Short mmCIF file of C-alpha atoms in Angstrom, two decimals:
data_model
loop_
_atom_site.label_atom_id
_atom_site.label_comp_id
_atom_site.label_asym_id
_atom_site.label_seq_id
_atom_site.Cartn_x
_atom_site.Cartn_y
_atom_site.Cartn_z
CA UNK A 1 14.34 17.61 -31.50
CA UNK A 2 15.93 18.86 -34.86
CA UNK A 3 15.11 22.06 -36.12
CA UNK A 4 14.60 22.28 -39.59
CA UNK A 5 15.33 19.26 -41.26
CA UNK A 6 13.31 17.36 -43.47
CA UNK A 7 13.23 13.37 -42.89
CA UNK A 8 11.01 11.09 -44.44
CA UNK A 9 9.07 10.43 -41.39
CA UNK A 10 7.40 7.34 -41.97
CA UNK A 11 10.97 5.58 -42.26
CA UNK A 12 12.04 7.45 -39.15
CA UNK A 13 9.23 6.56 -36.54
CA UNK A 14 9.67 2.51 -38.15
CA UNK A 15 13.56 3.40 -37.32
CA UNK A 16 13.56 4.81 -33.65
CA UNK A 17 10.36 2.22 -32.70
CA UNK A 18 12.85 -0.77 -34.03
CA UNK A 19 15.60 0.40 -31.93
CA UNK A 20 13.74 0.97 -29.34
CA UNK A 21 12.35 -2.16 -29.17
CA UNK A 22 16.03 -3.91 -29.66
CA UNK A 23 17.23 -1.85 -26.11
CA UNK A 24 14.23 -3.02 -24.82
CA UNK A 25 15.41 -6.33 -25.63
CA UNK A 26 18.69 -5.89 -24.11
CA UNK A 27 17.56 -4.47 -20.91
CA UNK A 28 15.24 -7.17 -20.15
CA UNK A 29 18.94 -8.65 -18.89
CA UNK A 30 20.59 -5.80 -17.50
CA UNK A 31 21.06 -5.78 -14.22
CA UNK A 32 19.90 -3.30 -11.15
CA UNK A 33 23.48 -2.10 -10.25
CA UNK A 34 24.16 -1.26 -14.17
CA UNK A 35 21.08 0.92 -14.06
CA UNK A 36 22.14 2.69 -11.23
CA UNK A 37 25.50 3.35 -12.34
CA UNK A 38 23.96 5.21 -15.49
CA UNK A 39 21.71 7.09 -13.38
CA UNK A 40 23.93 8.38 -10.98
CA UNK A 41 26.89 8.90 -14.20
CA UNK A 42 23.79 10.86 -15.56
CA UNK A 43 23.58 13.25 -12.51
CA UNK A 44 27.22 13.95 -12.14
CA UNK A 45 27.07 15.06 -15.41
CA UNK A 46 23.68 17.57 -15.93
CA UNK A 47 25.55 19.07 -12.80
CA UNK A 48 29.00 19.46 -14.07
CA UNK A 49 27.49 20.16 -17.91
CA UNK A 50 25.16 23.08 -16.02
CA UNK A 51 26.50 26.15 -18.20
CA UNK A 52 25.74 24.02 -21.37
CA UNK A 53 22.53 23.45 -20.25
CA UNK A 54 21.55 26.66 -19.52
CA UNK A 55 22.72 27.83 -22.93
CA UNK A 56 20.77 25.03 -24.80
CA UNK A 57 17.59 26.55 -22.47
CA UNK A 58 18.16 30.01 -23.52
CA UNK A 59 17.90 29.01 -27.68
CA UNK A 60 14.36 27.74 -26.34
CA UNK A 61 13.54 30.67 -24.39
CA UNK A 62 14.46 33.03 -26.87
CA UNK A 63 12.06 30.87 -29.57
CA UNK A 64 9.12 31.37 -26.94
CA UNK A 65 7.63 34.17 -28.34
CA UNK A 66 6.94 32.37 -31.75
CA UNK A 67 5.20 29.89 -29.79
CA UNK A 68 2.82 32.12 -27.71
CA UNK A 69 3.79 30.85 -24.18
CA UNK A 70 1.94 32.42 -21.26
CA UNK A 71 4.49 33.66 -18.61
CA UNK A 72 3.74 30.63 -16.43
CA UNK A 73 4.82 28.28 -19.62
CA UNK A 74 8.08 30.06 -20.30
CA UNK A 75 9.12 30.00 -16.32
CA UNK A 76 8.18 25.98 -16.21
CA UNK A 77 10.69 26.21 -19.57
CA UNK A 78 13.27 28.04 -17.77
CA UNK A 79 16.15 25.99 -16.44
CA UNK A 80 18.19 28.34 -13.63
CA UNK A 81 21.14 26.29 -11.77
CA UNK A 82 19.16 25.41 -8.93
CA UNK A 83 16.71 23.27 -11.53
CA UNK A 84 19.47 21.52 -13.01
CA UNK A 85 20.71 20.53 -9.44
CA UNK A 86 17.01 19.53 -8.85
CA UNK A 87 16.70 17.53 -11.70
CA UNK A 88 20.53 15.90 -11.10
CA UNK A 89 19.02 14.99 -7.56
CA UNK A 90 15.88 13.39 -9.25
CA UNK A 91 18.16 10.84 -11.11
CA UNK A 92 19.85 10.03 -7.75
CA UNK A 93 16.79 9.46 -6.31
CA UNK A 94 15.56 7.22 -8.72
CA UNK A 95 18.78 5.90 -8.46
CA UNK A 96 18.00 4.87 -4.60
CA UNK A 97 14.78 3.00 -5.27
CA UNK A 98 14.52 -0.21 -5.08
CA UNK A 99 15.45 -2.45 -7.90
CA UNK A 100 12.01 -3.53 -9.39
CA UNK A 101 13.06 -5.96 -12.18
CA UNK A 102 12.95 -10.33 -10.74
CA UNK A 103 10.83 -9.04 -7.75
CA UNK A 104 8.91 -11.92 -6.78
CA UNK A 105 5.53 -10.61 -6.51
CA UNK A 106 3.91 -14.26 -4.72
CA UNK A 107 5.27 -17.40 -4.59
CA UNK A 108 3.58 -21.02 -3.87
CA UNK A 109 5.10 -23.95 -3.66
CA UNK A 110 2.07 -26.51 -5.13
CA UNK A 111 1.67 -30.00 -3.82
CA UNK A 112 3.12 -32.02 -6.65
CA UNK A 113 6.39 -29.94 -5.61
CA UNK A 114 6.48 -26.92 -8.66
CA UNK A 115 7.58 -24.09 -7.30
CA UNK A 116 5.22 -20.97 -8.67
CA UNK A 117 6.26 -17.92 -8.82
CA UNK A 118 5.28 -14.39 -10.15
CA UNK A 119 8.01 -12.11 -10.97
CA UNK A 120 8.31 -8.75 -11.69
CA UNK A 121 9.36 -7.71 -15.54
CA UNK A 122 9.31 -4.08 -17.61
CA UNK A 123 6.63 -3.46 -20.25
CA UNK A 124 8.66 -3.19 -23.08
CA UNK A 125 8.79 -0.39 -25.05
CA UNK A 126 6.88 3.34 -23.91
CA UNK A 127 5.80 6.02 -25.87
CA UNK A 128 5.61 9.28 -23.75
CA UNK A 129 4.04 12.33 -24.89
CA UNK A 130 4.69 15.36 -22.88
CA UNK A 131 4.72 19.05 -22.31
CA UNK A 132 7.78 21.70 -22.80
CA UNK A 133 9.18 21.49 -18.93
CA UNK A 134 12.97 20.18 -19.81
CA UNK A 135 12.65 18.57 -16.38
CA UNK A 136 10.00 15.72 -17.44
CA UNK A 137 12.74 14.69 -20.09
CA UNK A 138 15.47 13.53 -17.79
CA UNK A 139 12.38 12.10 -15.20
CA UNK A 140 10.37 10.22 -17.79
CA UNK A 141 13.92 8.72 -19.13
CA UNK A 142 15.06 7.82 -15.58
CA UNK A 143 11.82 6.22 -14.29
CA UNK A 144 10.93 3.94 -17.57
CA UNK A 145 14.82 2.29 -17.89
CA UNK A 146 15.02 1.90 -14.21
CA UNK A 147 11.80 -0.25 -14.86
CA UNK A 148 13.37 -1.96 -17.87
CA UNK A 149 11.92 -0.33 -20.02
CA UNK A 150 13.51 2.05 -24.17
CA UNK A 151 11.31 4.94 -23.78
CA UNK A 152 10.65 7.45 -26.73
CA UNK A 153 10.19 10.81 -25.80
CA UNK A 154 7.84 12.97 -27.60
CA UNK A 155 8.51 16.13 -25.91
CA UNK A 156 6.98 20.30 -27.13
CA UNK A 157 8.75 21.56 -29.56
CA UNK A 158 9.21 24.56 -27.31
CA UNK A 159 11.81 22.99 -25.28
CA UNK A 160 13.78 21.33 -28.09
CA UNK A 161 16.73 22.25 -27.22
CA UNK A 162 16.87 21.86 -23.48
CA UNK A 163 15.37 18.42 -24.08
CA UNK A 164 17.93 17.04 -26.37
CA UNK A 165 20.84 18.08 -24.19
CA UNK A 166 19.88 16.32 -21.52
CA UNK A 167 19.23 13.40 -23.59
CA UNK A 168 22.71 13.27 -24.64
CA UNK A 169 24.02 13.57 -21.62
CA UNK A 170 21.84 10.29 -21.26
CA UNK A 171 23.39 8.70 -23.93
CA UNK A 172 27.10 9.56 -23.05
CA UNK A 173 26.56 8.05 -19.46
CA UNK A 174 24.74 5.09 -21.20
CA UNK A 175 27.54 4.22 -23.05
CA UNK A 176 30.04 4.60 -20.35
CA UNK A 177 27.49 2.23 -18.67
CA UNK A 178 26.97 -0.36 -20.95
CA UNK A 179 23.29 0.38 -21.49
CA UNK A 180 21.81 0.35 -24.84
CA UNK A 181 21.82 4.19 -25.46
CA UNK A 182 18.84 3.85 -27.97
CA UNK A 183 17.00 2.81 -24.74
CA UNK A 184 16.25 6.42 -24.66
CA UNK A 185 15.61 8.54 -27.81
CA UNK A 186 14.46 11.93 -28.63
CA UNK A 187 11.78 11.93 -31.02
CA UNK A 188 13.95 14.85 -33.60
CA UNK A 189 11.19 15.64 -35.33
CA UNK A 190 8.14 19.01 -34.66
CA UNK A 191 5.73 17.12 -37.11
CA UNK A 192 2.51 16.34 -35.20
CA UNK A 193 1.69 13.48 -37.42
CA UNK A 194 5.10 11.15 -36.13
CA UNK A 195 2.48 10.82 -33.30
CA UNK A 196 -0.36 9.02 -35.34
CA UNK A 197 2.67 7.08 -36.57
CA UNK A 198 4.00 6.08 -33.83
CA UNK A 199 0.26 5.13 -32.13
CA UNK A 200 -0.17 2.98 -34.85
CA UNK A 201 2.62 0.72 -34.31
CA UNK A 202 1.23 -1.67 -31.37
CA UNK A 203 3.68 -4.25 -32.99
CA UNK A 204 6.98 -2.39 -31.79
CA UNK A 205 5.43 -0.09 -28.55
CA UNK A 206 3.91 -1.67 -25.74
CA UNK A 207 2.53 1.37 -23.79
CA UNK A 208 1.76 5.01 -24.63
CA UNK A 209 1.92 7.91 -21.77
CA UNK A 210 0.09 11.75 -22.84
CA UNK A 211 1.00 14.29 -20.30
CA UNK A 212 -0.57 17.44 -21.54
CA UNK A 213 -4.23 18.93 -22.42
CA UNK A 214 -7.42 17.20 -22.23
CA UNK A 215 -6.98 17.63 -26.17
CA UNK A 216 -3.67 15.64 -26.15
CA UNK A 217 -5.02 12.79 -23.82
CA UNK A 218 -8.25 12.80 -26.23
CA UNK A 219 -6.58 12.38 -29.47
CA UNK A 220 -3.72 9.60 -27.96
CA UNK A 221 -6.38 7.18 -26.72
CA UNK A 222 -8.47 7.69 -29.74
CA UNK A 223 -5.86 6.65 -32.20
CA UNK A 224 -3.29 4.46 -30.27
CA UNK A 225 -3.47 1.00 -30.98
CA UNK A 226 -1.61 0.14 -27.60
CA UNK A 227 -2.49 0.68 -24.15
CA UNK A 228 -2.91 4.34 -22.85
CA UNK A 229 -1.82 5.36 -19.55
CA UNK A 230 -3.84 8.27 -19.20
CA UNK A 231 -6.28 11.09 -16.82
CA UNK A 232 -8.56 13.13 -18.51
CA UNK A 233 -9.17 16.23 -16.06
CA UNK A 234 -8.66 16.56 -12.57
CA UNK A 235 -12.06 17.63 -11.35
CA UNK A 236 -11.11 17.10 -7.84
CA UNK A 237 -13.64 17.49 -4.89
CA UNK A 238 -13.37 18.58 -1.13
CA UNK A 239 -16.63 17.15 0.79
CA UNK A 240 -17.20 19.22 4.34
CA UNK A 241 -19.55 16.72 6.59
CA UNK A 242 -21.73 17.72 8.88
CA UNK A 243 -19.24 16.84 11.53
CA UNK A 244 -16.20 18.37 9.96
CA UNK A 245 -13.92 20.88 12.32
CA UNK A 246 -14.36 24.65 11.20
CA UNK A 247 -10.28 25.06 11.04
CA UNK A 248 -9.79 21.84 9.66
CA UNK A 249 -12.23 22.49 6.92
CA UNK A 250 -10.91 25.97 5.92
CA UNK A 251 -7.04 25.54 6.24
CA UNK A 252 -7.64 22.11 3.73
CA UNK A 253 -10.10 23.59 1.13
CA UNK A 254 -7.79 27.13 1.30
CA UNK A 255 -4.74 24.51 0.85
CA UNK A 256 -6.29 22.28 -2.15
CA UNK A 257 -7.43 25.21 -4.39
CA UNK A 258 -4.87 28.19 -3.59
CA UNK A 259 -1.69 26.60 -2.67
CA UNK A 260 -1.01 25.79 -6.72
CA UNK A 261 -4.52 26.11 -9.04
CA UNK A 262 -2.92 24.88 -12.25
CA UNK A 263 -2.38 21.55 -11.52
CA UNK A 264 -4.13 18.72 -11.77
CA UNK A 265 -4.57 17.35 -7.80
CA UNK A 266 -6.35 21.35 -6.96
CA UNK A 267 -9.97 21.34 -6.00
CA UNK A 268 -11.50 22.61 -8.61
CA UNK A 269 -15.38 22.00 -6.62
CA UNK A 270 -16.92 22.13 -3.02
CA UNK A 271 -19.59 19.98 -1.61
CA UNK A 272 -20.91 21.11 2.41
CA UNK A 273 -23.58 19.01 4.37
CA UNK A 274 -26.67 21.56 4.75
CA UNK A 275 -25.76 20.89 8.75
CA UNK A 276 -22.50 22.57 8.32
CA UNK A 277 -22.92 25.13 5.79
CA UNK A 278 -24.66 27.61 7.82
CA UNK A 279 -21.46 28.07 9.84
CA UNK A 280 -18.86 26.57 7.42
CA UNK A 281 -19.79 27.87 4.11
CA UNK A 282 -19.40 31.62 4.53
CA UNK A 283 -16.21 31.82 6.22
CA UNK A 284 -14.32 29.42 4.22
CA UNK A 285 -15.85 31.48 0.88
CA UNK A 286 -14.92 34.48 2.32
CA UNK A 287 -11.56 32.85 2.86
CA UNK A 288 -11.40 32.06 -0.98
CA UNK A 289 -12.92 35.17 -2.58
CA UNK A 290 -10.26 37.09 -0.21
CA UNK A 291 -7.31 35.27 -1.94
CA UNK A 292 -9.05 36.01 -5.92
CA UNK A 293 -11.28 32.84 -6.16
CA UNK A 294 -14.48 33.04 -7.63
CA UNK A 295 -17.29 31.09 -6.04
CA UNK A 296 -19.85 29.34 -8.63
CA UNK A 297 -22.64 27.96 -6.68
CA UNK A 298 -26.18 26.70 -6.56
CA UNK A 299 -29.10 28.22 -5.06
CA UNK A 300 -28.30 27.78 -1.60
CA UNK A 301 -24.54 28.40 -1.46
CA UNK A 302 -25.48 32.03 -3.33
CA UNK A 303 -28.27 32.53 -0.69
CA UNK A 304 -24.79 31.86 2.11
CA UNK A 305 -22.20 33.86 0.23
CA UNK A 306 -23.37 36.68 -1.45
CA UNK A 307 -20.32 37.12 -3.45
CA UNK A 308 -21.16 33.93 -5.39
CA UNK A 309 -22.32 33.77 -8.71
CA UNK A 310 -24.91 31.20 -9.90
CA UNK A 311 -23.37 27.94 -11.39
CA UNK A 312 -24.35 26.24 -14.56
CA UNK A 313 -24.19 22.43 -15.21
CA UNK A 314 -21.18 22.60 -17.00
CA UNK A 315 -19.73 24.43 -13.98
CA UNK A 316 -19.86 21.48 -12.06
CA UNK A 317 -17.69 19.28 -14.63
CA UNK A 318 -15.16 21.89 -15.25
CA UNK A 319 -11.68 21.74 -14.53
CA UNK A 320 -10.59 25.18 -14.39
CA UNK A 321 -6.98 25.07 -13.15
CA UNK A 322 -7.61 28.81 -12.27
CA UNK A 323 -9.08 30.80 -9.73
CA UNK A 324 -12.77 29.47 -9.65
CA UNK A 325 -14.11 27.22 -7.94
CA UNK A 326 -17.67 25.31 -7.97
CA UNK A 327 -19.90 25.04 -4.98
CA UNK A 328 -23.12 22.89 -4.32
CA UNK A 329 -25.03 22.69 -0.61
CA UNK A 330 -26.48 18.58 0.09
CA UNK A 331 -28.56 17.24 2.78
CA UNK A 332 -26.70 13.77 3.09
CA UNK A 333 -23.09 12.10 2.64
CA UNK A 334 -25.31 9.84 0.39
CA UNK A 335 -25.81 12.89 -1.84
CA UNK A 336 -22.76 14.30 -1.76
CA UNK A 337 -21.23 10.47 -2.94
CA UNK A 338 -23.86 10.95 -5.81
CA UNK A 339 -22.97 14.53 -7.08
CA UNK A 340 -19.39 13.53 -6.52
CA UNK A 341 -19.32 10.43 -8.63
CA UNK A 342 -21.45 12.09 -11.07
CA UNK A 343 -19.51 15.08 -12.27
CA UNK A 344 -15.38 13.94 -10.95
CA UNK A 345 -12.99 13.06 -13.21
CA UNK A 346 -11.92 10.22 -11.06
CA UNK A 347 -9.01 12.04 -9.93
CA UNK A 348 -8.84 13.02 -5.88
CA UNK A 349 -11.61 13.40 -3.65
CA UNK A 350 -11.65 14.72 -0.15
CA UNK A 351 -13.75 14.42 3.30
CA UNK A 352 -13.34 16.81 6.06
CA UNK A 353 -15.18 14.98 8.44
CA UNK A 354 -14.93 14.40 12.58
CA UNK A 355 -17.13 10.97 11.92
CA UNK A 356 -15.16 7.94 10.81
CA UNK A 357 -18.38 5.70 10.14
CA UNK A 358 -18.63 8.49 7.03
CA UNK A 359 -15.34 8.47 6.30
CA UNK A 360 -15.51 4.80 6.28
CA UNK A 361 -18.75 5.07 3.76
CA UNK A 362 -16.77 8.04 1.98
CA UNK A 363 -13.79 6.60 1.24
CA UNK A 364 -15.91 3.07 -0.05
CA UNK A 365 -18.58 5.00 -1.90
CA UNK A 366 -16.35 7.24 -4.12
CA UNK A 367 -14.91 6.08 -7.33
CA UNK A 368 -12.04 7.84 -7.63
CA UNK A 369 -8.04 7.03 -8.10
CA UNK A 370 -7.31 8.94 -4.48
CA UNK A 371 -9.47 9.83 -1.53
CA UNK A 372 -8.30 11.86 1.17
CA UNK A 373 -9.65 12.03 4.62
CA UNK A 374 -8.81 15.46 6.70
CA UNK A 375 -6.07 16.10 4.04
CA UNK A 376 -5.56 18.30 0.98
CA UNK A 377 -6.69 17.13 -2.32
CA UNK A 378 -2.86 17.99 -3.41
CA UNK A 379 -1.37 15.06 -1.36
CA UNK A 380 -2.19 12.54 -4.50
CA UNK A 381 1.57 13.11 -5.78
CA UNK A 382 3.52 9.96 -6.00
CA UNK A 383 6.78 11.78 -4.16
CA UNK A 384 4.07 12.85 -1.55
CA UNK A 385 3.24 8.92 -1.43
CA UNK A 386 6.55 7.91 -0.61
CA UNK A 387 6.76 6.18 -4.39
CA UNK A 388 9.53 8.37 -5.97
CA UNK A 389 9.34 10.04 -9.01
CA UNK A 390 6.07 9.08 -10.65
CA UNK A 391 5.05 9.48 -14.65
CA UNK A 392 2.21 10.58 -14.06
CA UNK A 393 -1.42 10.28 -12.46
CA UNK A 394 -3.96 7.40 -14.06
CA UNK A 395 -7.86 7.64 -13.49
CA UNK A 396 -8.38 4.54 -15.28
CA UNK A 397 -8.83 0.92 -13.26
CA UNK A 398 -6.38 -0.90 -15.77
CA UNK A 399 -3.51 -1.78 -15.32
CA UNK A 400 -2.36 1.60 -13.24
CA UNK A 401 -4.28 3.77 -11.11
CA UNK A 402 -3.44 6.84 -9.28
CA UNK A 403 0.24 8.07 -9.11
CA UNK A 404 2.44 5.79 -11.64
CA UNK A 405 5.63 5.10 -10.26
CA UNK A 406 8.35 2.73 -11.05
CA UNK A 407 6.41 -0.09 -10.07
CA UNK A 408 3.59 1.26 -12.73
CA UNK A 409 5.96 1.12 -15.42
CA UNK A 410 6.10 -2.89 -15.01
CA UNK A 411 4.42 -5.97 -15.69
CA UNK A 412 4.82 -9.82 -14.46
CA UNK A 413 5.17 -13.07 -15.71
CA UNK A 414 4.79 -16.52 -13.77
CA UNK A 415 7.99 -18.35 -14.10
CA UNK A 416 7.75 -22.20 -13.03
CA UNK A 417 10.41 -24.46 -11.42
CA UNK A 418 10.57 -28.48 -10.84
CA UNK A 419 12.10 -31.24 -11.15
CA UNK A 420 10.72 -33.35 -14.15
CA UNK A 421 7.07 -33.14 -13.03
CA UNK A 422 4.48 -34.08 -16.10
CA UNK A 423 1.19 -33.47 -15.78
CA UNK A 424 -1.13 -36.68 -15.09
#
């Protein structure tokens, strides 16, 4: 992102969505080994360019104080050695998967002979949106050309600096490569309207990707004119049944909220069976308001644990990514699938249960992207899943849901062979 410099930014965004959509173009017949060869020339070099790096960071983390970053924002800023080796390993990884471009999906061979087939093809052109974590740069790049796909990259102005290094890295292995290096461009402006203008332009971008705030998300499905890949909140639930195992129960729940509250996969509310509160629900509070988490509850989980405070309605929607948590006693699984489903965000739901008729009805009942039986909330990762890297985590039902991977990042087209057959 260029500091400083004025551009007249309706040309611009016209100029970097038209080139983008000409790599696009190109890719669509570049082959898997070619993409490899960029990603893996990309690695070698983040690791060998390290000390650059690092001194491209430090310009951004000596702007952080105009910005206002908590301490948590400037450490996910902060690129040490042992995150540039991380993120050089990413690319190799990515590297590894398997080539998703011509996959044949199906196949049928029909009776007047036409062979039918549906094959796997990129999206086209993405517009990603993202936070200042230098590290999402060189994963969002990686991920959407290793699906086919010219990706612009909105990234915070906070990590300007770091971001654009590593995209030129990018571009010098592209080259060397034989990829289109506009495939991957750095939106070089701080201007927070080149987003409205580049949501408007559902003629050159196929796809757009937020990864931020609730505010973000909000404001890119409200004015895109292009599918949004998107998730709202992560308002994820643990559900203790009546049947669930006392050390089961409190080593997930402790797990889901504590292990890392400010992301988007932590529990954020608790729902017990009234048959297994009277045991379950004080110890595993106590377990929580032990480690700083404070317990907002109903009537009865106050009456169990005095150290909870009474929740409010809007309690039960929140998201705090902090260290509360919401609380509500039920008399059924039927009633905890209704409170669930009422106040989630469709994000990750979990049952600690013994029973696998109700995790059976559980895991059918619950409209949600993930639901976990005797496992943490925090599993719903798509390296966790065994899909890679992943772009990030959809709650909608179309065309992604849950962890976006590779795969995600794709379409398909029917392609039709024979051998002069007309229709009759």
């Amino acid at each position: 992102m260029t500091i400083g410099v004025e551009i007249d930014l309706d040309d611009y965004c016209r100029d970097v969505a038209r080139r983008a959509r000409l790599a696009a173009d190109a890719l669509a017949t570049v082959g898997g080994g070619q993409k490899q060869a960029w990603l893996r020339r990309s690695a070698r070099l983040l690791a060998e360019r390290s000390i650059a790096l690092t001194e491209a960071n430090h310009r951004d983390l000596k702007r952080a104080p105009e910005f206002g970053l908590s301490d948590a924002a400037i450490d996910r800023l902060r690129l040490t050695p042992e995150r540039i080796a991380a993120i050089a390993k990413g690319l190799d990884d990515v590297a590894a998967l398997p080539e998703p471009i011509g996959e044949v999906i199906w196949s049928s061979v029909r009776p007047n002979g036409l062979l039918v087939q549906k094959v796997r093809v990129p999206l086209g052109v993405i517009f990603f949106i993202y936070e200042s974590r230098p590290n999402v740069t060189a994963d969002a790049a990686a991920l959407c050309v290793k699906a086919g796909n010219a990706v612009i990259l909105r990234g915070g102005k906070e990590a300007a600096y770091s971001s654009a290094a590593i995209v030129e890295i990018m571009h010098e292995a592209a080259g060397e490569c034989g990829l289109p290096t506009d495939a991957v461009q750095l939106v070089a402006t701080a201007d927070r309207e080149a987003v409205g203008r580049f949501l408007a332009m559902s003629d050159q971008i196929d796809l757009a990707i937020p990864r931020g705030g609730e505010g973000l998300i909000r404001r890119v499905a409200a004015e895109a004119k292009m599918p949004v890949l998107k998730h709202y909140a992560g308002n994820c639930h643990v559900y203790i049944d009546a049947s669930a195992e006392p050390e089961m129960a409190e080593r997930i729940v402790v797990n889901a909220k504590c292990q890392r509250m400010g992301v988007c996969n932590a529990a954020e509310s608790l729902v017990f069976h009234a048959a297994a509160a009277d045991g379950l629900l004080p110890k595993i509070g106590r377990a929580l308001v032990e480690r700083g988490i404070e317990v907002r509850g109903d009537g009865r989980t106050c009456a169990l644990l005095p150290q909870a405070k009474p929740a409010s309605e809007e309690d039960y929607y929140a998201e705090y990514l902090g260290p509360i948590v919401s609380c509500v006693v039920v008399d059924s699984l039927e009633s905890a699938v209704a409170h669930i489903n009422r106040y989630s965000s469709k994000h990750t739901e979990a049952i600690v249960t013994r029973d696998w008729d109700a995790a059976r009805r559980f895991v059918a009942a619950i409209d949600s992207s993930a639901v976990m039986v005797n496992a943490s909330t925090r599993f719903n990762d798509g390296g966790e899943f065994g899909l890679g890297a992943e772009i990030g985590i959809s709650t909608d039902k179309f065309h992604a849901r849950g962890p976006c991977g590779i795969n995600e990042l794709t379409s398909y087209k029917y392609v039709v062979f024979g051998e002069g057959q007309v229709r009759q």
